[in-house]
mmCIF file of C-alpha atoms in Angstrom:
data_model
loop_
_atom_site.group_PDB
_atom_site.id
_atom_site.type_symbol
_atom_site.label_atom_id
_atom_site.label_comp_id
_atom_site.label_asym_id
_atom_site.label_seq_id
_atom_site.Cartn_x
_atom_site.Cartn_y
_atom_site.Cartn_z
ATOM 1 C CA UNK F 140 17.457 -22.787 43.421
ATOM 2 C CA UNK F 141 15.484 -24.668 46.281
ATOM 3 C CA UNK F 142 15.801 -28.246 46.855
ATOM 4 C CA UNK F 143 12.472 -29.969 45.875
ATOM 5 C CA UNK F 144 13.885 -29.033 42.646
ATOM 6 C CA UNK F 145 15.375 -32.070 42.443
ATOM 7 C CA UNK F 146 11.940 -33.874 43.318
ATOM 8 C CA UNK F 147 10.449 -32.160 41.207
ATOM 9 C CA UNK F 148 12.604 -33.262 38.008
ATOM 10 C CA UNK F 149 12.993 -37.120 39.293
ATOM 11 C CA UNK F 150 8.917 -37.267 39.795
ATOM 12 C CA UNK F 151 8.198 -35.842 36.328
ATOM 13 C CA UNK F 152 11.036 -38.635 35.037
ATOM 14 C CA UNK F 153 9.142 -41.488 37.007
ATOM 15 C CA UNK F 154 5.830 -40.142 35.879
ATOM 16 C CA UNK F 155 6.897 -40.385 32.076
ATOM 17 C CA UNK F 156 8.268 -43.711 32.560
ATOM 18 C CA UNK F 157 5.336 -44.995 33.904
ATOM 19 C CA UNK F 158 3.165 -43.417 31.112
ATOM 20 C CA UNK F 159 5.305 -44.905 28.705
ATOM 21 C CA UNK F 160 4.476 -48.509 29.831
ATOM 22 C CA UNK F 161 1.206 -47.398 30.230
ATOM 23 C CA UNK F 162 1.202 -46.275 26.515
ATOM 24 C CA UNK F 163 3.124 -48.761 24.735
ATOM 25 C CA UNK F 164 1.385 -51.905 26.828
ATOM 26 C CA UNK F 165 -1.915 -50.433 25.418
ATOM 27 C CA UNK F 166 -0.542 -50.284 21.997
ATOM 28 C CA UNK F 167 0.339 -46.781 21.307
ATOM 29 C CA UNK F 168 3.926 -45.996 20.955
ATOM 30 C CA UNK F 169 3.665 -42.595 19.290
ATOM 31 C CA UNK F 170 1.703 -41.130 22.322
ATOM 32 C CA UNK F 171 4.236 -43.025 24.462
ATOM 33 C CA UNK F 172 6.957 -41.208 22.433
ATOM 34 C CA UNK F 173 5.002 -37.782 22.203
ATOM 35 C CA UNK F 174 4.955 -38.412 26.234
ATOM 36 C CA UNK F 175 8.215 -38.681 26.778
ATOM 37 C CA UNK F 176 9.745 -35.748 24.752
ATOM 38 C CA UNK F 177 7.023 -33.575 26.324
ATOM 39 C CA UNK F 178 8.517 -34.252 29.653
ATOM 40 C CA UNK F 179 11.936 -34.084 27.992
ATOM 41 C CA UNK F 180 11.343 -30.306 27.455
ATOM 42 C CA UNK F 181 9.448 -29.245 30.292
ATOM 43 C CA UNK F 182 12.069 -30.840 32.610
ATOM 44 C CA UNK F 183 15.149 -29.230 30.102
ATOM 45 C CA UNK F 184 13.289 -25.971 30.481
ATOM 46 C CA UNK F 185 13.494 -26.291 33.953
ATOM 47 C CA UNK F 186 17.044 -27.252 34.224
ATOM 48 C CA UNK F 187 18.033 -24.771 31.772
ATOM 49 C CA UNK F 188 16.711 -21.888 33.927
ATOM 50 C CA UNK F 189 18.379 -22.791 37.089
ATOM 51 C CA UNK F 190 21.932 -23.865 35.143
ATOM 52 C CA UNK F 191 21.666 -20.002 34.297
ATOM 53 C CA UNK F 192 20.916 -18.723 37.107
ATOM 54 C CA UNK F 193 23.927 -20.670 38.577
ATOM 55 C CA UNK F 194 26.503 -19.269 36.072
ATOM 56 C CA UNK F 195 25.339 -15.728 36.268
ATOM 57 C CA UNK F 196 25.825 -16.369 40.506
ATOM 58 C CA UNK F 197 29.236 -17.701 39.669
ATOM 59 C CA UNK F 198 29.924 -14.898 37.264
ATOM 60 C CA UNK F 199 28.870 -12.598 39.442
ATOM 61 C CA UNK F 200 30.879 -14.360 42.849
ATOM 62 C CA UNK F 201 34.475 -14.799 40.520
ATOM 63 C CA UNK F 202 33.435 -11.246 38.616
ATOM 64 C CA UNK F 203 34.756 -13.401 35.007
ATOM 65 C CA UNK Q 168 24.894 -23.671 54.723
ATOM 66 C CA UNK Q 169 25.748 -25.693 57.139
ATOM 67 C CA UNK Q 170 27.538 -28.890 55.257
ATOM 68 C CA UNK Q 171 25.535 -31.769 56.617
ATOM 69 C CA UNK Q 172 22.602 -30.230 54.677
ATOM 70 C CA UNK Q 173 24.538 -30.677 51.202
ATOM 71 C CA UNK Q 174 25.533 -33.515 52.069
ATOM 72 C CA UNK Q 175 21.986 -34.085 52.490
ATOM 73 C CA UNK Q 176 20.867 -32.777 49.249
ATOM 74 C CA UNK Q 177 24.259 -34.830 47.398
ATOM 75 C CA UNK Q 178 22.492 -38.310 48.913
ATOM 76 C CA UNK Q 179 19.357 -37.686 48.249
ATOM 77 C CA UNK Q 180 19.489 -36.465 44.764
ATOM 78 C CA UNK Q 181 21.828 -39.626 43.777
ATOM 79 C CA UNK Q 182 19.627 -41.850 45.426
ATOM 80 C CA UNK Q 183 17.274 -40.189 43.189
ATOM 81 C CA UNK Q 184 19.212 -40.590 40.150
ATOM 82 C CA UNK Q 185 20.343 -44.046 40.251
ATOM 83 C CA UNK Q 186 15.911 -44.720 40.530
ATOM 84 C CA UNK Q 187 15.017 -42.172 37.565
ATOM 85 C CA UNK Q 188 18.156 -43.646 35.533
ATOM 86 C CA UNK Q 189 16.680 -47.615 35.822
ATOM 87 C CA UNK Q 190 13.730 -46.443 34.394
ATOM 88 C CA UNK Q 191 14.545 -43.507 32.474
ATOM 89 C CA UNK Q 192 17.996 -42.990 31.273
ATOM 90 C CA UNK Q 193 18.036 -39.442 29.907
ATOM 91 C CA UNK Q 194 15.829 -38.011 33.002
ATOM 92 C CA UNK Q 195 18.389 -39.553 35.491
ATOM 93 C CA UNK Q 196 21.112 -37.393 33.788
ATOM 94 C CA UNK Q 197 18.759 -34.435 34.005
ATOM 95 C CA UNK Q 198 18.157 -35.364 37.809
ATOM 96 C CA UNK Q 199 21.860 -35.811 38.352
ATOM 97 C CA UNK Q 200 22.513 -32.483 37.029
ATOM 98 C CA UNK Q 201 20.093 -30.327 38.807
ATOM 99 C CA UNK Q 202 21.434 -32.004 42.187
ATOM 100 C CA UNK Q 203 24.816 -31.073 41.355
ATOM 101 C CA UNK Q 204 23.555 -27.578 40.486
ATOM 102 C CA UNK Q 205 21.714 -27.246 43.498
ATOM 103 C CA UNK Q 206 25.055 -28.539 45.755
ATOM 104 C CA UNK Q 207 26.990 -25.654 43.893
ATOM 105 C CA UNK Q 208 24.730 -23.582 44.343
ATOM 106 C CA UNK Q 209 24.731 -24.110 48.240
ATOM 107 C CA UNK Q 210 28.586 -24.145 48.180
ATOM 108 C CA UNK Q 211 28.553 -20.732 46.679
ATOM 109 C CA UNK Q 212 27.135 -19.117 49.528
ATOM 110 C CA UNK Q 213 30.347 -20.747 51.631
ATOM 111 C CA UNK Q 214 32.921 -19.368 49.073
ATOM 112 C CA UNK Q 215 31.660 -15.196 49.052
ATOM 113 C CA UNK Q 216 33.681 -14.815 52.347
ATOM 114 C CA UNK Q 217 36.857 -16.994 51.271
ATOM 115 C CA UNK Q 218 37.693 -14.965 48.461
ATOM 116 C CA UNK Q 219 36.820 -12.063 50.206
ATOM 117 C CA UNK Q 220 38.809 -12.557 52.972
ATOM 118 C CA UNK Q 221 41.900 -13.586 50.664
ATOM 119 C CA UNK Q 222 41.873 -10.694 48.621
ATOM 120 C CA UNK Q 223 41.846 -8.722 51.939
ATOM 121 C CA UNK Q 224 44.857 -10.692 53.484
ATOM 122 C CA UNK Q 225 46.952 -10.076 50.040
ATOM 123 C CA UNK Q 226 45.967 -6.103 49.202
ATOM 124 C CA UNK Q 227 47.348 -5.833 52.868
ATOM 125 C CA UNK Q 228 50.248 -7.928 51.803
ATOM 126 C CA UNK Q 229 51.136 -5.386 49.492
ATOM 127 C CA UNK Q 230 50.267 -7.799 46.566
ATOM 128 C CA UNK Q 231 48.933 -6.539 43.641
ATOM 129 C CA UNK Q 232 45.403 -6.571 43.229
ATOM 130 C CA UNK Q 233 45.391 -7.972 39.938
ATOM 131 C CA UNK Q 234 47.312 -10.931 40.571
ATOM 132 C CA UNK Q 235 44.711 -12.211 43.179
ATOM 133 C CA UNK Q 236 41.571 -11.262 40.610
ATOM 134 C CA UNK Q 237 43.440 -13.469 37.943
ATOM 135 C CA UNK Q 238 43.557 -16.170 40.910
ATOM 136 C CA UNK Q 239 39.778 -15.753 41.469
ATOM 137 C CA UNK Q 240 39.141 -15.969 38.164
ATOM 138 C CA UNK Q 241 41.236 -18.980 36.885
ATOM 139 C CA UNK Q 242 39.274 -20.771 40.844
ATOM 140 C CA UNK Q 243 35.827 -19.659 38.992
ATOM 141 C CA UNK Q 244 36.639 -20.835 35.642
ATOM 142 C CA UNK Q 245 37.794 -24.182 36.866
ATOM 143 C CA UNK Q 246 34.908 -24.634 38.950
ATOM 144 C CA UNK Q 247 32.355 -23.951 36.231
ATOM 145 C CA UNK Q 248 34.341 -26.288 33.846
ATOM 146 C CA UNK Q 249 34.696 -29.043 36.158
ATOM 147 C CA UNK Q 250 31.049 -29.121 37.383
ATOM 148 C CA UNK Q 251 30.037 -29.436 32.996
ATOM 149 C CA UNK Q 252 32.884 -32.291 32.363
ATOM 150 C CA UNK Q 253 31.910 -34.362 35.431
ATOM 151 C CA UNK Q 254 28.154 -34.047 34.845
ATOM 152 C CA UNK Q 255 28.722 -35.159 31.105
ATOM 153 C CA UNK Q 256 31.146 -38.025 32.365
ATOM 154 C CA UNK Q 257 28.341 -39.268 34.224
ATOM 155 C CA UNK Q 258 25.858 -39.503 31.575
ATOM 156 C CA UNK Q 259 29.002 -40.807 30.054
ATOM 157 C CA UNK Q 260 29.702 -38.861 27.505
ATOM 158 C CA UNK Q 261 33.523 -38.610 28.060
ATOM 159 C CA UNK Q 262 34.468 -37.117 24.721
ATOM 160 C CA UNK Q 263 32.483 -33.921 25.065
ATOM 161 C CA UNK Q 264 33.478 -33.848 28.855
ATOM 162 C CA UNK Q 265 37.402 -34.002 27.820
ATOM 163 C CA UNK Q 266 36.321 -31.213 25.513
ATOM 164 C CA UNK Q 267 34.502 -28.895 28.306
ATOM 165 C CA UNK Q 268 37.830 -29.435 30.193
ATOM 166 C CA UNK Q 269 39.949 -28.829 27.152
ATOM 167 C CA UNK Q 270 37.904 -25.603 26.350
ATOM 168 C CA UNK Q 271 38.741 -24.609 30.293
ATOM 169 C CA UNK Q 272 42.137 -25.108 30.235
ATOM 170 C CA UNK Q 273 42.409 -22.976 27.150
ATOM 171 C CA UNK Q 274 40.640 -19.969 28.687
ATOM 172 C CA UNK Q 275 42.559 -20.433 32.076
ATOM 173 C CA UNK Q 276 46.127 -20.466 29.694
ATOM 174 C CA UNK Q 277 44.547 -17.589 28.246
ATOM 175 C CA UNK Q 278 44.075 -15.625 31.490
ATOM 176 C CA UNK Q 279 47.124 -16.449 32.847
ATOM 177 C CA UNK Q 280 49.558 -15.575 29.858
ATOM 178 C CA UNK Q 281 49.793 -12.044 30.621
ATOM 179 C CA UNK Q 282 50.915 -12.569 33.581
ATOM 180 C CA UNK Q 283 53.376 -15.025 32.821
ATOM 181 C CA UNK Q 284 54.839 -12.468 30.278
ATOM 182 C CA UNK Q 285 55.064 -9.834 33.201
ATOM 183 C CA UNK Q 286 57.203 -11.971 35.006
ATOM 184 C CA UNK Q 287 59.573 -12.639 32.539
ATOM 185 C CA UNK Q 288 60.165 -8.617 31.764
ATOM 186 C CA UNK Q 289 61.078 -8.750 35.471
ATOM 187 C CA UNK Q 290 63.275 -11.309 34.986
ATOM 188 C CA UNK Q 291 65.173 -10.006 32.125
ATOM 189 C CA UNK Q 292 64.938 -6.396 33.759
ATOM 190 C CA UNK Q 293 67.143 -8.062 36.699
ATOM 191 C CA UNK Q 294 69.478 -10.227 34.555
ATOM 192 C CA UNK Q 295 70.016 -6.887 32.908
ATOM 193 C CA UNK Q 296 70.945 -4.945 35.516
ATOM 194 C CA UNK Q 297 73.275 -7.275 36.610
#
């Protein structure tokens, strides 16, 4: 649970969003779509590990 | 942790949001929510010795332990609850994030009820005696 985390997850966002111009200005809007659920799930896998790691902390901390 | 680095982290990652959310809407939410994760994450290294140090004071009160476990608990249960609703009213999605709250309040009522009942014996045990 380090900080570039964060960076991490906000440069793969900008990256899609520029692909997605990218994409669709040259015409292909299924890539551009492929694109951005691609980075949709690597960035949700991401989040999803560290939003469980954070519960089982809290878990752990408040002993629920 | 000292605070001015979360509130380091809280700037930086909204900052960060606001961009990602002009040009992407769903990966701003994701970005706002692994800032707030992170800034939990940070403040859960500050609350370990508060809740230690409480449960110290009250067992030396004379308190019973379990009352001050059901306290940590209901603290913990709110805290997870609030940090889903909040995220979720920022993407704003307000009806599933009056739901997350609804869902903790029910747990927490849940917790607490047998304590409330313990109180009322103990009421009743003294009106009876009287």
């Amino acid at each position: 649970m380090n900080i570039d985390l964060i960076f991490q997850i906000a440069g793969v966002g900008i990256i899609v969003a520029v692909l997605n111009q990218l994409l669709t200005r040259a015409g292909r809007e299924e890539q551009a779509l492929l694109t951005t659920i691609a980075g949709l799930v690597v960035v949700l896998f991401i989040v999803t590990q560290q939003i469980g790691e954070l519960f089982d902390s809290v878990k752990s901390i408040f002993n629920l | 942790m000292d605070i001015f680095r979360i509130i380091g982290v809280g700037l930086a990652g909204g900052i960060l949001t606001v961009t990602v959310r002009h040009c992407k809407p769903e990966y701003g939410v994701l970005t706002g929510l692994i800032t707030v994760a992170v800034m939990l994450f940070m403040t859960l290294d500050a609350i370990v010795p508060a809740i230690n140090g409480i449960t110290e004071i009250t067992e030396r009160a004379g308190v019973d332990a379990k009352y001050v476990a059901a306290v940590v608990k209901v603290v913990g249960i709110a805290y997870v609850s609030q940090f889903g609703a909040e995220v979720l009213r920022d993407s704003g999605e307000n009806a599933i994030a009056s739901k997350v709250e609804l869902a903790g309040k029910v747990v927490i009522l849940g917790l607490t009820l047998p304590i409330v009942r313990e109180f009322l014996e103990v009421c009743i045990n003294a009106l009876s005696a009287v």
